[in-house]
């Protein structure tokens, strides 16, 4: 198995078709992809899937604005919101067999690490992006990126090596009270960069 530390050769932009499926498939397959954001990038090591229907933890369950977002945007659009008045959260819209979102919870920093350290105020690489709020702070993601097309701009996108394989763990989503039993958090097994270690 390759790990996040493995070199991603032959990286290709993840196109819109990738996000025209269902949130669970997309979430699982985003592990090991590289999130590029301006001068910074990192390997995706933790995500969570949220479905637009029958998922009480999803914004679509209580927020008409989230349902409107799905209607007016294409698959692959960035869904950015402010969480608990503390930090921004980056999601990508999935719109296909089942609509929903994938929340980016953690990445392993690869490029622009010194800039990330400055933004985060820490020299510990494991504390730069090991959580959704840390990630957006390190990458300087705010509401100005809401509705950005992540399938069109090479400076704000996801790339992957289609031939690479990763050892992925599925467990319960965290930081929520509703539908918390669903095993829709996906992490790279053994990664020290995840927000919370998976209980084995």
PDB file of C-alpha atoms in Angstrom:
ATOM      1  CA  UNK A   1       0.000   0.000   0.000  1.00  0.00           C
ATOM      2  CA  UNK A   2       1.122   3.534  -0.658  1.00  0.00           C
ATOM      3  CA  UNK A   3       0.899   6.039   2.160  1.00  0.00           C
ATOM      4  CA  UNK A   4       0.444   9.803   2.160  1.00  0.00           C
ATOM      5  CA  UNK A   5       4.201  10.114   2.224  1.00  0.00           C
ATOM      6  CA  UNK A   6       4.435   8.334  -1.123  1.00  0.00           C
ATOM      7  CA  UNK A   7       5.222  10.493  -4.108  1.00  0.00           C
ATOM      8  CA  UNK A   8       2.242  11.159  -6.333  1.00  0.00           C
ATOM      9  CA  UNK A   9       3.559  10.904  -9.869  1.00  0.00           C
ATOM     10  CA  UNK A  10       1.264  11.353 -12.870  1.00  0.00           C
ATOM     11  CA  UNK A  11      -1.109  13.537 -10.904  1.00  0.00           C
ATOM     12  CA  UNK A  12      -4.225  14.616 -12.754  1.00  0.00           C
ATOM     13  CA  UNK A  13      -6.887  17.155 -11.935  1.00  0.00           C
ATOM     14  CA  UNK A  14      -9.956  15.548 -10.378  1.00  0.00           C
ATOM     15  CA  UNK A  15     -12.685  16.517 -12.809  1.00  0.00           C
ATOM     16  CA  UNK A  16     -16.392  17.156 -12.335  1.00  0.00           C
ATOM     17  CA  UNK A  17     -17.381  13.630 -13.285  1.00  0.00           C
ATOM     18  CA  UNK A  18     -15.670  12.364 -10.117  1.00  0.00           C
ATOM     19  CA  UNK A  19     -18.183  14.339  -8.020  1.00  0.00           C
ATOM     20  CA  UNK A  20     -21.208  13.208 -10.017  1.00  0.00           C
ATOM     21  CA  UNK A  21     -21.748  10.026  -8.000  1.00  0.00           C
ATOM     22  CA  UNK A  22     -22.591   9.762  -4.316  1.00  0.00           C
ATOM     23  CA  UNK A  23     -20.951  11.374  -1.251  1.00  0.00           C
ATOM     24  CA  UNK A  24     -19.697   8.134   0.322  1.00  0.00           C
ATOM     25  CA  UNK A  25     -17.865   6.943  -2.783  1.00  0.00           C
ATOM     26  CA  UNK A  26     -16.357  10.375  -3.331  1.00  0.00           C
ATOM     27  CA  UNK A  27     -15.298  10.753   0.293  1.00  0.00           C
ATOM     28  CA  UNK A  28     -13.539   7.406   0.400  1.00  0.00           C
ATOM     29  CA  UNK A  29     -11.731   8.013  -2.885  1.00  0.00           C
ATOM     30  CA  UNK A  30     -10.571  11.498  -1.913  1.00  0.00           C
ATOM     31  CA  UNK A  31      -8.248   9.961   0.683  1.00  0.00           C
ATOM     32  CA  UNK A  32      -4.749  10.191  -0.766  1.00  0.00           C
ATOM     33  CA  UNK A  33      -5.640  12.958  -3.228  1.00  0.00           C
ATOM     34  CA  UNK A  34      -3.714  16.231  -3.032  1.00  0.00           C
ATOM     35  CA  UNK A  35      -5.596  19.410  -2.156  1.00  0.00           C
ATOM     36  CA  UNK A  36      -3.936  22.370  -3.855  1.00  0.00           C
ATOM     37  CA  UNK A  37      -4.728  25.808  -2.497  1.00  0.00           C
ATOM     38  CA  UNK A  38      -2.656  28.641  -3.882  1.00  0.00           C
ATOM     39  CA  UNK A  39       0.943  28.297  -2.727  1.00  0.00           C
ATOM     40  CA  UNK A  40       0.053  25.478  -0.328  1.00  0.00           C
ATOM     41  CA  UNK A  41      -0.991  21.859  -0.685  1.00  0.00           C
ATOM     42  CA  UNK A  42      -1.461  18.701   1.309  1.00  0.00           C
ATOM     43  CA  UNK A  43      -2.488  15.072   1.031  1.00  0.00           C
ATOM     44  CA  UNK A  44      -6.062  14.429   2.125  1.00  0.00           C
ATOM     45  CA  UNK A  45      -5.967  12.076   5.136  1.00  0.00           C
ATOM     46  CA  UNK A  46      -9.426  12.621   6.666  1.00  0.00           C
ATOM     47  CA  UNK A  47     -12.862  13.466   5.290  1.00  0.00           C
ATOM     48  CA  UNK A  48     -16.520  13.000   6.217  1.00  0.00           C
ATOM     49  CA  UNK A  49     -19.486  12.355   3.935  1.00  0.00           C
ATOM     50  CA  UNK A  50     -22.887  14.000   4.334  1.00  0.00           C
ATOM     51  CA  UNK A  51     -25.954  13.193   2.257  1.00  0.00           C
ATOM     52  CA  UNK A  52     -28.660  15.670   1.311  1.00  0.00           C
ATOM     53  CA  UNK A  53     -31.489  13.245   2.089  1.00  0.00           C
ATOM     54  CA  UNK A  54     -32.228  11.571   5.442  1.00  0.00           C
ATOM     55  CA  UNK A  55     -29.003  12.737   7.086  1.00  0.00           C
ATOM     56  CA  UNK A  56     -29.886  14.786  10.168  1.00  0.00           C
ATOM     57  CA  UNK A  57     -26.286  15.989  10.517  1.00  0.00           C
ATOM     58  CA  UNK A  58     -26.263  17.568   7.045  1.00  0.00           C
ATOM     59  CA  UNK A  59     -27.029  21.244   6.547  1.00  0.00           C
ATOM     60  CA  UNK A  60     -29.710  20.307   4.042  1.00  0.00           C
ATOM     61  CA  UNK A  61     -31.748  18.849   6.899  1.00  0.00           C
ATOM     62  CA  UNK A  62     -32.252  22.251   8.552  1.00  0.00           C
ATOM     63  CA  UNK A  63     -30.940  24.946   6.204  1.00  0.00           C
ATOM     64  CA  UNK A  64     -32.881  25.970   3.080  1.00  0.00           C
ATOM     65  CA  UNK A  65     -29.746  27.847   1.985  1.00  0.00           C
ATOM     66  CA  UNK A  66     -27.853  24.550   1.718  1.00  0.00           C
ATOM     67  CA  UNK A  67     -30.599  23.055  -0.426  1.00  0.00           C
ATOM     68  CA  UNK A  68     -30.527  26.156  -2.638  1.00  0.00           C
ATOM     69  CA  UNK A  69     -26.750  25.853  -2.913  1.00  0.00           C
ATOM     70  CA  UNK A  70     -27.120  22.363  -4.366  1.00  0.00           C
ATOM     71  CA  UNK A  71     -29.723  23.523  -6.863  1.00  0.00           C
ATOM     72  CA  UNK A  72     -27.695  26.416  -8.267  1.00  0.00           C
ATOM     73  CA  UNK A  73     -24.204  24.878  -8.280  1.00  0.00           C
ATOM     74  CA  UNK A  74     -22.460  22.163 -10.235  1.00  0.00           C
ATOM     75  CA  UNK A  75     -20.792  19.146  -8.687  1.00  0.00           C
ATOM     76  CA  UNK A  76     -17.313  20.092  -7.487  1.00  0.00           C
ATOM     77  CA  UNK A  77     -18.281  23.492  -6.079  1.00  0.00           C
ATOM     78  CA  UNK A  78     -16.804  24.587  -2.754  1.00  0.00           C
ATOM     79  CA  UNK A  79     -19.299  24.857   0.097  1.00  0.00           C
ATOM     80  CA  UNK A  80     -17.725  27.006   2.820  1.00  0.00           C
ATOM     81  CA  UNK A  81     -19.472  27.890   6.063  1.00  0.00           C
ATOM     82  CA  UNK A  82     -18.639  29.335   9.483  1.00  0.00           C
ATOM     83  CA  UNK A  83     -18.900  26.773  12.271  1.00  0.00           C
ATOM     84  CA  UNK A  84     -19.959  27.711  15.791  1.00  0.00           C
ATOM     85  CA  UNK A  85     -18.658  31.245  15.275  1.00  0.00           C
ATOM     86  CA  UNK A  86     -15.078  29.977  15.409  1.00  0.00           C
ATOM     87  CA  UNK A  87     -13.761  28.756  12.068  1.00  0.00           C
ATOM     88  CA  UNK A  88     -14.498  28.115   8.427  1.00  0.00           C
ATOM     89  CA  UNK A  89     -15.212  24.641   7.083  1.00  0.00           C
ATOM     90  CA  UNK A  90     -14.385  23.511   3.543  1.00  0.00           C
ATOM     91  CA  UNK A  91     -16.691  21.058   1.779  1.00  0.00           C
ATOM     92  CA  UNK A  92     -17.109  20.001  -1.825  1.00  0.00           C
ATOM     93  CA  UNK A  93     -20.498  19.474  -3.432  1.00  0.00           C
ATOM     94  CA  UNK A  94     -21.360  15.990  -4.680  1.00  0.00           C
ATOM     95  CA  UNK A  95     -24.250  15.931  -7.099  1.00  0.00           C
ATOM     96  CA  UNK A  96     -25.112  12.714  -8.852  1.00  0.00           C
ATOM     97  CA  UNK A  97     -26.671   9.420  -7.765  1.00  0.00           C
ATOM     98  CA  UNK A  98     -27.109  11.021  -4.344  1.00  0.00           C
ATOM     99  CA  UNK A  99     -26.516  14.674  -3.543  1.00  0.00           C
ATOM    100  CA  UNK A 100     -24.489  15.800  -0.563  1.00  0.00           C
ATOM    101  CA  UNK A 101     -21.140  17.077   0.611  1.00  0.00           C
ATOM    102  CA  UNK A 102     -17.685  15.898   1.579  1.00  0.00           C
ATOM    103  CA  UNK A 103     -16.095  17.785   4.476  1.00  0.00           C
ATOM    104  CA  UNK A 104     -12.304  18.080   4.456  1.00  0.00           C
ATOM    105  CA  UNK A 105     -11.181  17.361   8.003  1.00  0.00           C
ATOM    106  CA  UNK A 106      -7.401  16.987   7.702  1.00  0.00           C
ATOM    107  CA  UNK A 107      -4.505  17.015   5.278  1.00  0.00           C
ATOM    108  CA  UNK A 108      -0.847  16.128   5.548  1.00  0.00           C
ATOM    109  CA  UNK A 109       1.027  19.350   4.636  1.00  0.00           C
ATOM    110  CA  UNK A 110       3.257  19.012   1.595  1.00  0.00           C
ATOM    111  CA  UNK A 111       3.878  22.453   0.088  1.00  0.00           C
ATOM    112  CA  UNK A 112       3.865  25.955   1.590  1.00  0.00           C
ATOM    113  CA  UNK A 113       4.519  24.590   5.064  1.00  0.00           C
ATOM    114  CA  UNK A 114       6.298  27.738   6.313  1.00  0.00           C
ATOM    115  CA  UNK A 115       3.330  29.838   5.232  1.00  0.00           C
ATOM    116  CA  UNK A 116       0.977  27.427   7.007  1.00  0.00           C
ATOM    117  CA  UNK A 117       3.080  27.694  10.184  1.00  0.00           C
ATOM    118  CA  UNK A 118       2.854  31.477  10.082  1.00  0.00           C
ATOM    119  CA  UNK A 119      -0.912  31.435   9.644  1.00  0.00           C
ATOM    120  CA  UNK A 120      -1.428  28.848  12.359  1.00  0.00           C
ATOM    121  CA  UNK A 121       1.147  30.192  14.823  1.00  0.00           C
ATOM    122  CA  UNK A 122       2.766  26.800  15.390  1.00  0.00           C
ATOM    123  CA  UNK A 123       5.891  24.976  14.234  1.00  0.00           C
ATOM    124  CA  UNK A 124       4.413  21.507  14.755  1.00  0.00           C
ATOM    125  CA  UNK A 125       3.592  20.061  11.301  1.00  0.00           C
ATOM    126  CA  UNK A 126       0.998  17.748  12.860  1.00  0.00           C
ATOM    127  CA  UNK A 127      -0.928  20.731  14.225  1.00  0.00           C
ATOM    128  CA  UNK A 128      -1.142  22.662  10.979  1.00  0.00           C
ATOM    129  CA  UNK A 129      -4.093  20.947   9.289  1.00  0.00           C
ATOM    130  CA  UNK A 130      -5.249  18.215  11.703  1.00  0.00           C
ATOM    131  CA  UNK A 131      -8.836  19.402  11.913  1.00  0.00           C
ATOM    132  CA  UNK A 132     -11.276  21.228   9.619  1.00  0.00           C
ATOM    133  CA  UNK A 133     -10.786  24.607  11.307  1.00  0.00           C
ATOM    134  CA  UNK A 134      -7.014  24.255  11.404  1.00  0.00           C
ATOM    135  CA  UNK A 135      -7.019  23.290   7.741  1.00  0.00           C
ATOM    136  CA  UNK A 136      -8.927  26.371   6.602  1.00  0.00           C
ATOM    137  CA  UNK A 137      -6.801  28.658   8.767  1.00  0.00           C
ATOM    138  CA  UNK A 138      -3.577  27.160   7.405  1.00  0.00           C
ATOM    139  CA  UNK A 139      -4.800  27.538   3.812  1.00  0.00           C
ATOM    140  CA  UNK A 140      -6.512  30.907   4.421  1.00  0.00           C
ATOM    141  CA  UNK A 141      -9.902  29.634   3.293  1.00  0.00           C
ATOM    142  CA  UNK A 142     -12.868  31.913   4.049  1.00  0.00           C
ATOM    143  CA  UNK A 143     -16.316  32.716   2.702  1.00  0.00           C
ATOM    144  CA  UNK A 144     -14.699  34.423  -0.294  1.00  0.00           C
ATOM    145  CA  UNK A 145     -14.106  30.909  -1.619  1.00  0.00           C
ATOM    146  CA  UNK A 146     -17.745  29.854  -1.210  1.00  0.00           C
ATOM    147  CA  UNK A 147     -19.141  28.480  -4.504  1.00  0.00           C
ATOM    148  CA  UNK A 148     -15.677  28.366  -6.126  1.00  0.00           C
ATOM    149  CA  UNK A 149     -15.453  25.694  -8.812  1.00  0.00           C
ATOM    150  CA  UNK A 150     -12.801  23.221  -7.639  1.00  0.00           C
ATOM    151  CA  UNK A 151     -12.753  21.516 -11.041  1.00  0.00           C
ATOM    152  CA  UNK A 152     -11.692  24.543 -13.070  1.00  0.00           C
ATOM    153  CA  UNK A 153      -8.876  26.438 -11.320  1.00  0.00           C
ATOM    154  CA  UNK A 154      -5.488  24.640 -11.123  1.00  0.00           C
ATOM    155  CA  UNK A 155      -4.575  26.817  -8.135  1.00  0.00           C
ATOM    156  CA  UNK A 156      -7.625  25.671  -6.171  1.00  0.00           C
ATOM    157  CA  UNK A 157      -8.311  22.053  -6.955  1.00  0.00           C
ATOM    158  CA  UNK A 158      -7.711  18.403  -6.164  1.00  0.00           C
ATOM    159  CA  UNK A 159      -5.311  16.146  -8.030  1.00  0.00           C
ATOM    160  CA  UNK A 160      -4.685  12.438  -7.762  1.00  0.00           C
ATOM    161  CA  UNK A 161      -2.835   9.470  -9.172  1.00  0.00           C
ATOM    162  CA  UNK A 162      -5.491   7.069 -10.382  1.00  0.00           C
ATOM    163  CA  UNK A 163      -3.130   4.115  -9.969  1.00  0.00           C
ATOM    164  CA  UNK A 164      -2.271   4.799  -6.332  1.00  0.00           C
ATOM    165  CA  UNK A 165      -3.957   2.756  -3.582  1.00  0.00           C
ATOM    166  CA  UNK A 166      -4.376   3.647   0.078  1.00  0.00           C
ATOM    167  CA  UNK A 167      -5.350   1.808   3.245  1.00  0.00           C
ATOM    168  CA  UNK A 168      -8.552   3.546   4.332  1.00  0.00           C
ATOM    169  CA  UNK A 169     -10.441   3.252   7.609  1.00  0.00           C
ATOM    170  CA  UNK A 170     -14.168   4.019   7.964  1.00  0.00           C
ATOM    171  CA  UNK A 171     -15.563   4.980  11.353  1.00  0.00           C
ATOM    172  CA  UNK A 172     -18.158   7.244  12.977  1.00  0.00           C
ATOM    173  CA  UNK A 173     -18.307  10.922  12.189  1.00  0.00           C
ATOM    174  CA  UNK A 174     -17.218  13.218  15.020  1.00  0.00           C
ATOM    175  CA  UNK A 175     -18.277  16.589  16.393  1.00  0.00           C
ATOM    176  CA  UNK A 176     -21.984  15.983  15.708  1.00  0.00           C
ATOM    177  CA  UNK A 177     -24.926  14.827  17.793  1.00  0.00           C
ATOM    178  CA  UNK A 178     -27.372  13.695  15.104  1.00  0.00           C
ATOM    179  CA  UNK A 179     -26.809  10.665  12.867  1.00  0.00           C
ATOM    180  CA  UNK A 180     -23.508  10.233  14.688  1.00  0.00           C
ATOM    181  CA  UNK A 181     -23.618   6.446  14.409  1.00  0.00           C
ATOM    182  CA  UNK A 182     -23.034   6.392  10.671  1.00  0.00           C
ATOM    183  CA  UNK A 183     -19.498   5.221   9.715  1.00  0.00           C
ATOM    184  CA  UNK A 184     -18.985   8.019   7.231  1.00  0.00           C
ATOM    185  CA  UNK A 185     -15.635   9.388   8.407  1.00  0.00           C
ATOM    186  CA  UNK A 186     -12.775   8.122   6.265  1.00  0.00           C
ATOM    187  CA  UNK A 187      -9.123   8.340   7.276  1.00  0.00           C
ATOM    188  CA  UNK A 188      -5.767   7.164   6.028  1.00  0.00           C
ATOM    189  CA  UNK A 189      -4.776   4.307   8.306  1.00  0.00           C
ATOM    190  CA  UNK A 190      -1.911   5.196  10.634  1.00  0.00           C
ATOM    191  CA  UNK A 191      -1.641   8.828   9.586  1.00  0.00           C
ATOM    192  CA  UNK A 192      -0.376  11.114  12.415  1.00  0.00           C
ATOM    193  CA  UNK A 193      -2.062  14.073  10.685  1.00  0.00           C
ATOM    194  CA  UNK A 194      -5.721  13.150  11.336  1.00  0.00           C
ATOM    195  CA  UNK A 195      -7.819  15.228  13.727  1.00  0.00           C
ATOM    196  CA  UNK A 196      -8.554  12.292  16.008  1.00  0.00           C
ATOM    197  CA  UNK A 197      -6.988   8.851  16.060  1.00  0.00           C
ATOM    198  CA  UNK A 198      -9.354   6.074  15.054  1.00  0.00           C
ATOM    199  CA  UNK A 199     -10.201   3.681  17.883  1.00  0.00           C
ATOM    200  CA  UNK A 200      -9.270   0.170  16.795  1.00  0.00           C
TER     201      UNK A 200
END
